XYZ file of C-alpha atoms in Angstrom:
573
model
C 206.407 102.174 -143.914
C 202.555 101.195 -142.821
C 200.730 103.544 -140.976
C 199.429 101.487 -137.727
C 197.251 103.226 -135.491
C 197.257 101.902 -131.846
C 193.808 100.413 -130.250
C 192.061 102.366 -127.970
C 190.635 100.152 -125.278
C 187.993 102.437 -124.899
C 186.763 101.609 -121.131
C 190.242 102.944 -119.982
C 189.438 105.950 -122.052
C 186.217 106.630 -120.706
C 186.932 105.792 -117.345
C 189.841 108.064 -117.028
C 187.805 110.955 -119.210
C 185.021 110.656 -116.377
C 188.221 111.486 -113.727
C 188.362 114.860 -114.499
C 191.208 113.781 -117.857
C 190.797 115.897 -120.587
C 189.816 113.918 -123.703
C 192.099 113.537 -125.949
C 194.802 113.203 -123.187
C 192.462 110.173 -121.878
C 192.670 108.457 -125.494
C 196.013 108.701 -125.870
C 197.022 107.760 -122.505
C 194.546 104.702 -122.756
C 196.824 103.866 -126.284
C 199.882 103.434 -123.657
C 198.658 101.440 -121.661
C 197.444 103.803 -118.319
C 193.786 102.282 -117.630
C 193.015 104.653 -114.128
C 193.721 107.738 -113.070
C 195.801 107.855 -109.945
C 198.640 105.612 -112.922
C 199.028 108.663 -113.909
C 199.410 110.583 -110.556
C 203.553 111.487 -110.473
C 203.713 112.094 -106.672
C 207.304 111.351 -105.042
C 205.230 108.983 -102.841
C 204.309 107.118 -105.050
C 207.853 105.993 -106.096
C 209.078 102.352 -105.639
C 210.388 101.963 -102.358
C 213.911 102.207 -102.628
C 214.258 99.177 -100.018
C 213.047 96.870 -103.405
C 215.968 97.420 -105.509
C 218.964 95.073 -104.019
C 221.509 95.797 -102.591
C 221.066 99.378 -101.669
C 220.731 98.501 -97.942
C 224.346 97.033 -97.999
C 225.010 99.838 -99.686
C 223.844 102.554 -97.534
C 225.783 100.699 -94.307
C 229.251 100.792 -96.384
C 228.538 104.484 -97.340
C 227.649 105.029 -93.966
C 230.368 103.495 -92.058
C 232.876 104.839 -95.137
C 231.563 108.542 -94.216
C 231.790 108.184 -90.569
C 234.953 107.419 -91.112
C 236.163 110.177 -93.430
C 237.311 107.336 -95.741
C 238.103 108.792 -99.553
C 234.547 108.027 -102.395
C 235.928 108.482 -105.983
C 233.240 107.663 -108.744
C 234.183 105.864 -111.599
C 231.162 107.233 -114.500
C 230.380 106.732 -117.842
C 231.052 109.044 -120.683
C 227.427 109.920 -121.669
C 225.019 111.840 -120.403
C 223.800 109.411 -118.316
C 227.004 108.690 -116.739
C 227.468 112.413 -116.329
C 224.513 113.099 -114.838
C 224.988 109.875 -112.451
C 228.667 110.938 -111.373
C 226.687 115.028 -110.480
C 224.143 113.403 -108.840
C 226.323 111.034 -107.409
C 228.799 114.211 -105.991
C 226.233 116.652 -105.376
C 223.758 113.894 -102.683
C 226.823 112.475 -101.248
C 228.633 116.045 -100.549
C 224.707 117.133 -99.037
C 224.890 114.483 -96.992
C 227.628 114.608 -94.889
C 230.874 112.994 -97.028
C 233.607 115.168 -96.562
C 236.065 113.470 -99.171
C 234.349 112.861 -102.765
C 236.439 112.978 -106.209
C 235.067 111.169 -109.555
C 236.960 109.739 -112.986
C 235.721 109.227 -115.802
C 237.169 107.498 -118.972
C 238.135 108.899 -121.782
C 236.114 106.889 -124.653
C 239.539 106.469 -127.298
C 242.075 105.843 -125.054
C 240.545 103.906 -121.706
C 237.290 102.239 -123.473
C 234.153 101.666 -121.454
C 234.030 101.069 -118.267
C 236.179 100.176 -114.657
C 239.335 98.410 -116.652
C 242.415 97.499 -114.626
C 244.210 100.315 -115.711
C 241.106 102.441 -114.370
C 241.218 101.123 -111.628
C 244.973 101.552 -110.423
C 244.161 105.541 -110.291
C 241.616 105.557 -108.609
C 244.079 104.073 -106.462
C 247.115 105.543 -106.010
C 245.130 109.172 -106.189
C 243.868 108.030 -102.701
C 240.584 106.600 -102.708
C 239.386 103.849 -100.285
C 236.484 102.945 -102.152
C 235.646 102.629 -105.598
C 231.967 103.982 -106.894
C 230.758 103.267 -110.682
C 227.813 104.653 -111.595
C 226.354 103.562 -114.917
C 228.985 101.067 -115.518
C 230.722 98.124 -113.903
C 227.938 95.104 -113.909
C 230.262 94.068 -116.328
C 233.508 95.216 -115.105
C 234.765 91.271 -113.500
C 238.278 92.524 -114.365
C 238.589 95.990 -113.465
C 236.766 94.864 -109.477
C 239.267 92.697 -109.402
C 241.935 95.084 -110.010
C 240.258 97.343 -107.543
C 239.891 95.326 -104.212
C 243.854 94.151 -105.162
C 244.648 97.419 -104.362
C 242.743 97.204 -101.269
C 239.916 99.189 -102.113
C 236.254 99.088 -101.358
C 234.593 98.839 -104.261
C 230.458 99.363 -104.672
C 229.043 99.155 -108.101
C 225.866 100.862 -109.179
C 224.260 99.905 -112.722
C 221.720 99.081 -115.099
C 223.161 97.345 -117.444
C 222.557 93.470 -118.819
C 224.931 91.316 -116.446
C 227.230 88.950 -118.294
C 227.993 85.334 -117.109
C 230.054 86.194 -114.803
C 229.604 88.812 -112.170
C 232.717 91.319 -110.622
C 233.171 90.301 -107.359
C 232.505 93.298 -105.672
C 231.818 94.327 -101.786
C 228.025 95.883 -102.856
C 226.400 95.312 -106.434
C 223.195 97.832 -106.918
C 221.838 96.578 -110.263
C 217.951 96.126 -111.355
C 218.744 93.892 -113.971
C 220.900 91.796 -111.044
C 219.276 88.123 -111.798
C 218.274 88.010 -107.501
C 217.378 91.607 -107.970
C 213.093 92.136 -107.738
C 212.860 95.996 -108.899
C 209.568 96.673 -111.110
C 211.499 99.023 -112.908
C 214.134 96.801 -114.879
C 214.350 99.883 -117.126
C 215.770 102.481 -115.035
C 219.078 104.573 -115.595
C 221.665 104.841 -114.519
C 221.612 108.005 -112.834
C 218.373 106.322 -111.525
C 220.209 103.622 -109.405
C 222.641 106.477 -107.861
C 220.004 108.451 -106.963
C 217.387 105.282 -105.094
C 221.039 104.460 -103.171
C 221.801 107.715 -101.911
C 217.742 107.770 -100.754
C 218.670 104.417 -98.883
C 221.974 105.851 -98.106
C 219.498 109.217 -96.244
C 217.550 106.454 -94.010
C 220.727 105.003 -92.967
C 222.035 108.074 -91.447
C 218.665 109.318 -89.864
C 218.609 105.343 -88.400
C 221.918 106.781 -86.937
C 220.394 109.057 -85.812
C 223.281 111.947 -88.179
C 219.847 113.917 -88.388
C 215.142 113.521 -88.376
C 213.298 114.099 -90.890
C 213.047 117.371 -90.183
C 216.200 118.045 -90.665
C 217.555 115.686 -93.282
C 218.906 117.615 -96.293
C 216.330 117.318 -99.367
C 217.365 115.053 -102.265
C 214.790 116.016 -104.738
C 217.365 119.031 -105.474
C 218.763 115.890 -107.362
C 215.639 115.493 -109.346
C 216.815 117.839 -112.615
C 219.765 116.060 -113.258
C 217.665 112.192 -112.823
C 215.027 113.288 -115.540
C 217.891 114.601 -117.695
C 219.770 111.470 -117.770
C 216.597 109.479 -117.553
C 215.834 110.665 -120.735
C 218.891 111.616 -122.363
C 219.522 107.087 -121.664
C 216.413 106.264 -123.565
C 215.359 104.218 -121.678
C 211.940 103.150 -120.853
C 209.571 105.290 -119.528
C 207.587 103.280 -117.090
C 205.615 104.026 -114.532
C 208.675 105.083 -112.206
C 210.807 106.681 -114.601
C 207.679 108.998 -116.288
C 208.049 110.072 -111.932
C 211.624 110.427 -111.911
C 211.081 112.476 -114.637
C 207.804 114.395 -113.983
C 209.545 114.999 -110.579
C 212.530 117.571 -112.578
C 210.890 118.847 -115.038
C 208.158 120.978 -112.279
C 211.487 121.853 -110.379
C 213.220 123.084 -113.599
C 209.999 124.681 -114.425
C 210.174 126.555 -111.197
C 213.792 127.728 -111.907
C 214.957 125.616 -109.379
C 217.684 123.596 -110.399
C 221.277 123.594 -110.873
C 223.266 126.470 -112.216
C 224.606 123.997 -115.109
C 221.409 122.902 -116.266
C 219.849 126.703 -116.430
C 223.164 127.181 -118.519
C 222.921 124.483 -120.742
C 219.174 125.681 -121.704
C 220.305 129.245 -122.461
C 223.106 127.625 -124.654
C 221.149 125.557 -126.605
C 218.010 128.450 -127.067
C 215.308 126.875 -124.711
C 213.432 128.205 -122.315
C 213.680 126.341 -119.025
C 210.176 127.635 -117.959
C 208.704 125.495 -120.426
C 210.879 122.472 -120.015
C 210.222 119.526 -121.907
C 211.116 115.907 -122.741
C 212.017 116.704 -126.071
C 214.196 119.730 -124.328
C 216.019 117.026 -122.659
C 216.747 114.237 -125.483
C 217.187 116.463 -128.471
C 218.940 119.784 -126.624
C 220.337 119.555 -123.379
C 221.678 115.957 -123.755
C 223.763 116.240 -126.682
C 225.513 119.104 -125.878
C 226.458 117.011 -122.690
C 227.127 113.753 -124.856
C 228.936 115.689 -127.040
C 231.632 116.339 -124.680
C 232.535 112.666 -124.538
C 232.527 112.183 -128.011
C 234.839 114.479 -129.028
C 236.374 116.130 -125.863
C 236.259 114.848 -122.090
C 233.664 114.489 -120.539
C 234.770 115.948 -117.525
C 233.326 119.237 -119.377
C 230.225 118.181 -118.725
C 230.598 117.066 -115.329
C 231.555 119.943 -114.299
C 228.908 122.230 -116.276
C 226.342 119.683 -113.936
C 228.690 120.753 -110.703
C 229.654 123.567 -110.484
C 227.677 126.188 -108.583
C 228.742 129.542 -109.719
C 226.573 130.938 -112.830
C 229.457 132.635 -114.533
C 231.100 129.602 -114.381
C 227.824 127.268 -115.195
C 226.926 130.409 -118.613
C 231.117 129.527 -119.917
C 231.046 125.735 -119.671
C 227.483 125.436 -121.180
C 228.954 127.890 -123.429
C 232.423 125.630 -124.805
C 229.713 121.929 -124.491
C 227.526 123.883 -127.127
C 230.467 124.681 -129.511
C 231.873 121.523 -129.451
C 228.347 119.764 -130.018
C 228.384 121.774 -132.958
C 231.651 120.509 -134.227
C 230.023 117.191 -133.651
C 227.244 118.068 -136.021
C 229.689 118.517 -139.047
C 231.242 115.239 -138.118
C 228.117 113.063 -138.232
C 226.680 115.235 -141.470
C 230.332 114.749 -143.902
C 230.171 111.283 -141.392
C 226.407 110.125 -142.506
C 226.789 110.876 -146.262
C 229.987 108.520 -146.631
C 228.099 105.885 -144.352
C 224.766 106.289 -146.650
C 227.161 106.108 -149.432
C 228.767 102.705 -148.843
C 225.643 101.785 -147.448
C 224.145 101.464 -150.532
C 226.450 100.522 -152.573
C 225.381 97.643 -150.779
C 222.641 96.767 -152.544
C 222.059 94.179 -155.336
C 219.491 95.104 -157.859
C 218.237 91.760 -160.246
C 218.074 91.462 -163.839
C 214.004 92.887 -163.410
C 215.790 96.116 -161.804
C 214.017 95.438 -158.125
C 216.640 96.106 -155.566
C 217.506 94.416 -152.655
C 218.230 95.866 -149.284
C 220.557 94.041 -146.625
C 219.072 92.521 -143.909
C 222.448 94.454 -141.681
C 224.639 96.914 -142.552
C 227.655 96.985 -141.513
C 229.908 99.657 -142.630
C 234.007 101.886 -141.891
C 235.734 103.654 -143.670
C 239.342 104.786 -142.315
C 237.885 108.402 -141.764
C 234.653 107.667 -138.918
C 235.387 109.347 -135.734
C 234.965 106.864 -133.654
C 232.910 109.255 -130.833
C 230.250 109.485 -133.625
C 229.999 106.210 -134.597
C 226.522 105.429 -132.981
C 225.040 109.084 -133.715
C 225.466 107.840 -137.298
C 224.589 103.898 -136.971
C 221.593 105.648 -135.814
C 220.825 108.428 -138.957
C 221.762 104.738 -141.655
C 219.007 102.804 -139.325
C 216.770 104.996 -139.235
C 217.088 105.478 -143.444
C 217.018 102.136 -144.287
C 215.116 100.626 -141.378
C 217.571 97.219 -140.691
C 220.886 96.744 -138.298
C 223.486 98.544 -138.706
C 227.473 99.511 -137.756
C 229.280 102.060 -138.331
C 232.932 101.372 -137.341
C 236.305 103.839 -137.040
C 239.501 103.247 -136.519
C 241.091 102.719 -132.807
C 242.876 105.678 -131.931
C 243.669 104.553 -128.628
C 248.097 103.394 -128.868
C 248.644 100.306 -129.615
C 245.067 99.844 -130.749
C 244.872 100.670 -134.893
C 244.699 97.204 -135.808
C 241.116 97.241 -134.040
C 237.930 98.709 -135.359
C 235.535 100.203 -132.585
C 232.221 99.667 -133.738
C 228.601 100.828 -132.337
C 225.443 99.062 -133.872
C 221.343 100.418 -133.329
C 218.675 98.208 -134.225
C 214.719 97.881 -134.696
C 212.138 95.794 -133.470
C 212.712 92.659 -133.104
C 215.910 92.132 -133.799
C 217.877 91.995 -130.051
C 221.268 93.233 -131.219
C 223.082 92.107 -127.955
C 221.980 88.617 -128.559
C 223.025 88.799 -132.095
C 226.374 89.678 -131.581
C 226.498 87.163 -129.082
C 225.479 84.374 -131.437
C 228.622 85.732 -133.752
C 230.411 85.184 -131.631
C 229.544 81.902 -130.611
C 229.473 81.372 -134.589
C 233.205 83.026 -134.954
C 235.053 81.961 -132.570
C 237.865 85.025 -132.255
C 236.224 87.877 -134.508
C 234.750 89.968 -131.595
C 237.704 91.433 -129.257
C 234.863 92.418 -127.354
C 231.285 93.150 -127.658
C 228.056 94.287 -125.087
C 224.982 96.328 -125.240
C 221.782 96.252 -125.634
C 218.454 94.884 -127.657
C 218.239 98.014 -129.400
C 221.834 99.449 -129.277
C 225.102 98.165 -128.786
C 228.563 97.920 -129.227
C 231.675 95.821 -130.517
C 235.256 96.143 -131.244
C 236.779 93.903 -134.126
C 240.363 93.689 -135.592
C 240.581 95.318 -138.965
C 241.199 92.117 -141.236
C 237.849 90.767 -139.370
C 235.700 93.785 -141.352
C 234.204 91.540 -143.707
C 233.938 88.331 -141.589
C 231.888 90.476 -139.476
C 229.442 92.375 -142.010
C 228.890 88.556 -143.606
C 228.342 86.988 -140.133
C 225.491 89.166 -138.749
C 223.409 90.006 -142.084
C 223.817 86.100 -141.819
C 221.852 86.133 -138.415
C 219.934 89.237 -139.401
C 218.684 87.151 -142.481
C 217.817 84.035 -139.989
C 215.329 86.495 -137.655
C 213.692 88.774 -139.899
C 211.122 88.656 -141.946
C 209.538 90.724 -144.515
C 207.151 92.166 -141.612
C 209.550 93.442 -139.657
C 211.889 94.852 -142.308
C 209.131 97.110 -143.147
C 209.022 99.940 -141.239
C 206.224 101.274 -139.152
C 205.209 103.748 -137.707
C 202.463 103.209 -134.334
C 200.310 106.800 -134.734
C 196.823 107.589 -132.413
C 194.685 107.766 -135.712
C 193.336 110.897 -137.501
C 192.799 113.920 -135.627
C 190.222 116.284 -134.644
C 190.331 120.170 -135.694
C 188.804 121.093 -132.379
C 191.792 120.097 -131.513
C 194.735 122.359 -132.900
C 195.381 124.271 -131.030
C 197.855 125.682 -129.925
C 197.128 125.957 -125.350
C 196.810 122.214 -126.093
C 199.475 121.129 -128.013
C 201.084 122.993 -124.814
C 199.558 121.335 -122.973
C 200.399 117.787 -125.191
C 204.296 119.060 -124.473
C 204.247 119.125 -120.258
C 203.500 116.032 -120.736
C 206.119 113.338 -119.682
C 206.687 111.239 -123.493
C 209.612 108.904 -124.640
C 211.294 105.997 -124.968
C 208.232 103.247 -124.715
C 205.631 105.889 -124.035
C 205.287 107.546 -127.178
C 204.340 111.095 -127.858
C 201.436 111.870 -129.457
C 201.724 110.789 -133.194
C 198.396 111.178 -135.766
C 197.450 110.235 -138.757
C 195.223 110.999 -141.571
C 195.109 111.405 -145.582
C 194.849 114.762 -146.355
C 195.284 117.357 -149.645
C 199.003 118.418 -150.338
C 198.456 122.375 -151.684
C 202.047 122.779 -152.446
C 205.798 121.573 -151.953
C 209.134 122.709 -151.898
C 212.631 122.165 -150.050
C 213.710 124.689 -147.964
C 217.222 124.108 -146.642
C 218.203 121.672 -149.288
C 217.346 119.019 -146.877
C 213.317 119.491 -145.853
C 209.807 119.333 -147.311
C 207.937 122.787 -146.831
C 204.223 121.826 -147.018
C 200.605 123.411 -147.514
C 198.220 120.565 -146.548
C 194.372 121.034 -146.427
C 193.445 119.285 -143.378
C 189.340 117.825 -142.991
C 189.209 121.237 -145.432
C 191.481 123.730 -143.921
C 194.062 124.212 -144.578
C 197.543 123.742 -142.570
C 201.315 123.864 -142.552
C 203.153 121.375 -142.207
C 207.640 120.659 -142.593
C 209.574 117.165 -142.859
C 212.853 117.506 -141.496
C 215.406 115.395 -143.767
C 213.009 114.541 -146.011
C 213.673 115.628 -150.070
C 211.061 112.891 -152.340
C 208.078 115.001 -153.567
C 204.340 114.032 -152.095
C 201.723 112.913 -154.648
C 197.967 115.422 -154.373
C 196.538 113.069 -151.806
C 198.542 111.303 -148.954
C 198.485 109.331 -146.375
C 200.853 111.211 -143.118
C 201.719 110.478 -139.765
C 202.729 113.658 -138.197
C 203.061 115.406 -134.614
C 201.642 118.465 -133.713
C 203.947 122.477 -132.973
C 203.139 125.507 -132.394
C 204.792 127.352 -135.680
C 205.908 130.424 -133.895
C 205.978 134.126 -136.752
C 205.787 136.891 -136.895
C 205.138 137.215 -133.079
C 202.284 134.761 -133.730
C 202.162 131.189 -132.830
C 200.542 128.615 -134.786
C 200.052 125.272 -135.044
C 201.726 123.005 -138.120
C 202.263 119.864 -138.974
C 205.589 118.010 -138.581
C 205.568 115.010 -141.073
C 207.338 112.119 -139.318
C 206.535 109.243 -142.181
C 204.167 108.637 -145.739
C 201.890 105.911 -146.708
C 202.946 105.438 -150.449
């Protein structure tokens, strides 16, 4: 592992500090590409205009006409947190703007698979809907859109995933990654795309005289859901996404949020008044995702839609229970997957261990709803592109394996799958995804072929430097900044993918160390001559007396007293 300090442009840091930004924050923001204070303005007026997102104006006209004719609208969602929040934003927003007939349908991960398939389109048509609206899916659903059109449905596709070689023939496509779209925020989440469609729809209804600026519905009530889905989907937090998230957090901290979001904070033991992006990514998001992994995402969507606080609490507790079950399943799968991964290592005559450039594992007992999480854990442990497979639970598909992959910087997972498909026609039955996460389906008898083919691509594309885990940090931190109030200030900022939370690095003295809970290393450290506590979650190997650590700052509470501690991320030994 290499600990690498980020470059901090001195002029940018100085300009921010001169503009009134706290010196520590100025240094952190400058290292993340911020050069002027106005770039930190998170006001709604600074959001990218809706008319710059290709298709929003056409979508607004399509929806406004449908609402005027009182057509029945059905939203087809994805079964992850982005899809659930996008669905809730769509249902809530359309009703808020006057739509009288809005329903939704979410595919079952096991039975239906991903996206708008022809059978899903048939179910929507059979429900009596006139228009089908996809959220967080649809750009690759060529056959599903065709099936919907054949049944006489109007189709509006809203998505953010990368399109394939063929685009679906929908009435309107809204996707920032459409080849003809010049929208600046290419990494906006599916929930953000739906929010932009609603902004455009409101403008269209205003143009038609349905309401004016004074009487129009306030769509900012949807921003807590937009923020949650954006962070949970781990999209890059560019300036536009950071503004969306900041606006959502601001409302949550003020107590203005849907009943389900409030209930999820309580179920997770978090305080909404002090909400952070960490809460979205590691507390609320996993509880919603658990429904799609192990049960029915309808539970998650209903939690986000209900206005009844008691019902919201009931659903949040149910989601919390499902998430606990997910963690139990994940724990057993993770341990087995680690053993399978380690069995792929080779040892030469001198005892040097070699880890393959890519890891693919399968076990008949794995649960397909959790393979993505386990792939992420294996990837983090060995710093290798990783696929974890489980047998399909869909009727008639028992011979298929469904895999989920996670990658490392420098290895585009979807492009790697595309190359495997070209070199070995027929091995991949289906595949799709992004650079860092992807999914695929293979026939059970083709698993070893896929394993070897992916490892071969990784051997060709990755070198020793890329295969060495690297932690980018913000360098040393002065003792004067190790204050609980300043840590709270840091936590209130919007951090996440592409705008990494502050991580510092420094050589420290290890005074003592012990295992807690059999899986975590509790540390007594000496930092710049002063004692401080630290903990390294999920790490059990002892550290040397002096070591360079990468760590985040946390405020730990003990007997009513809050103290600073280091959350260790890695060590350079």
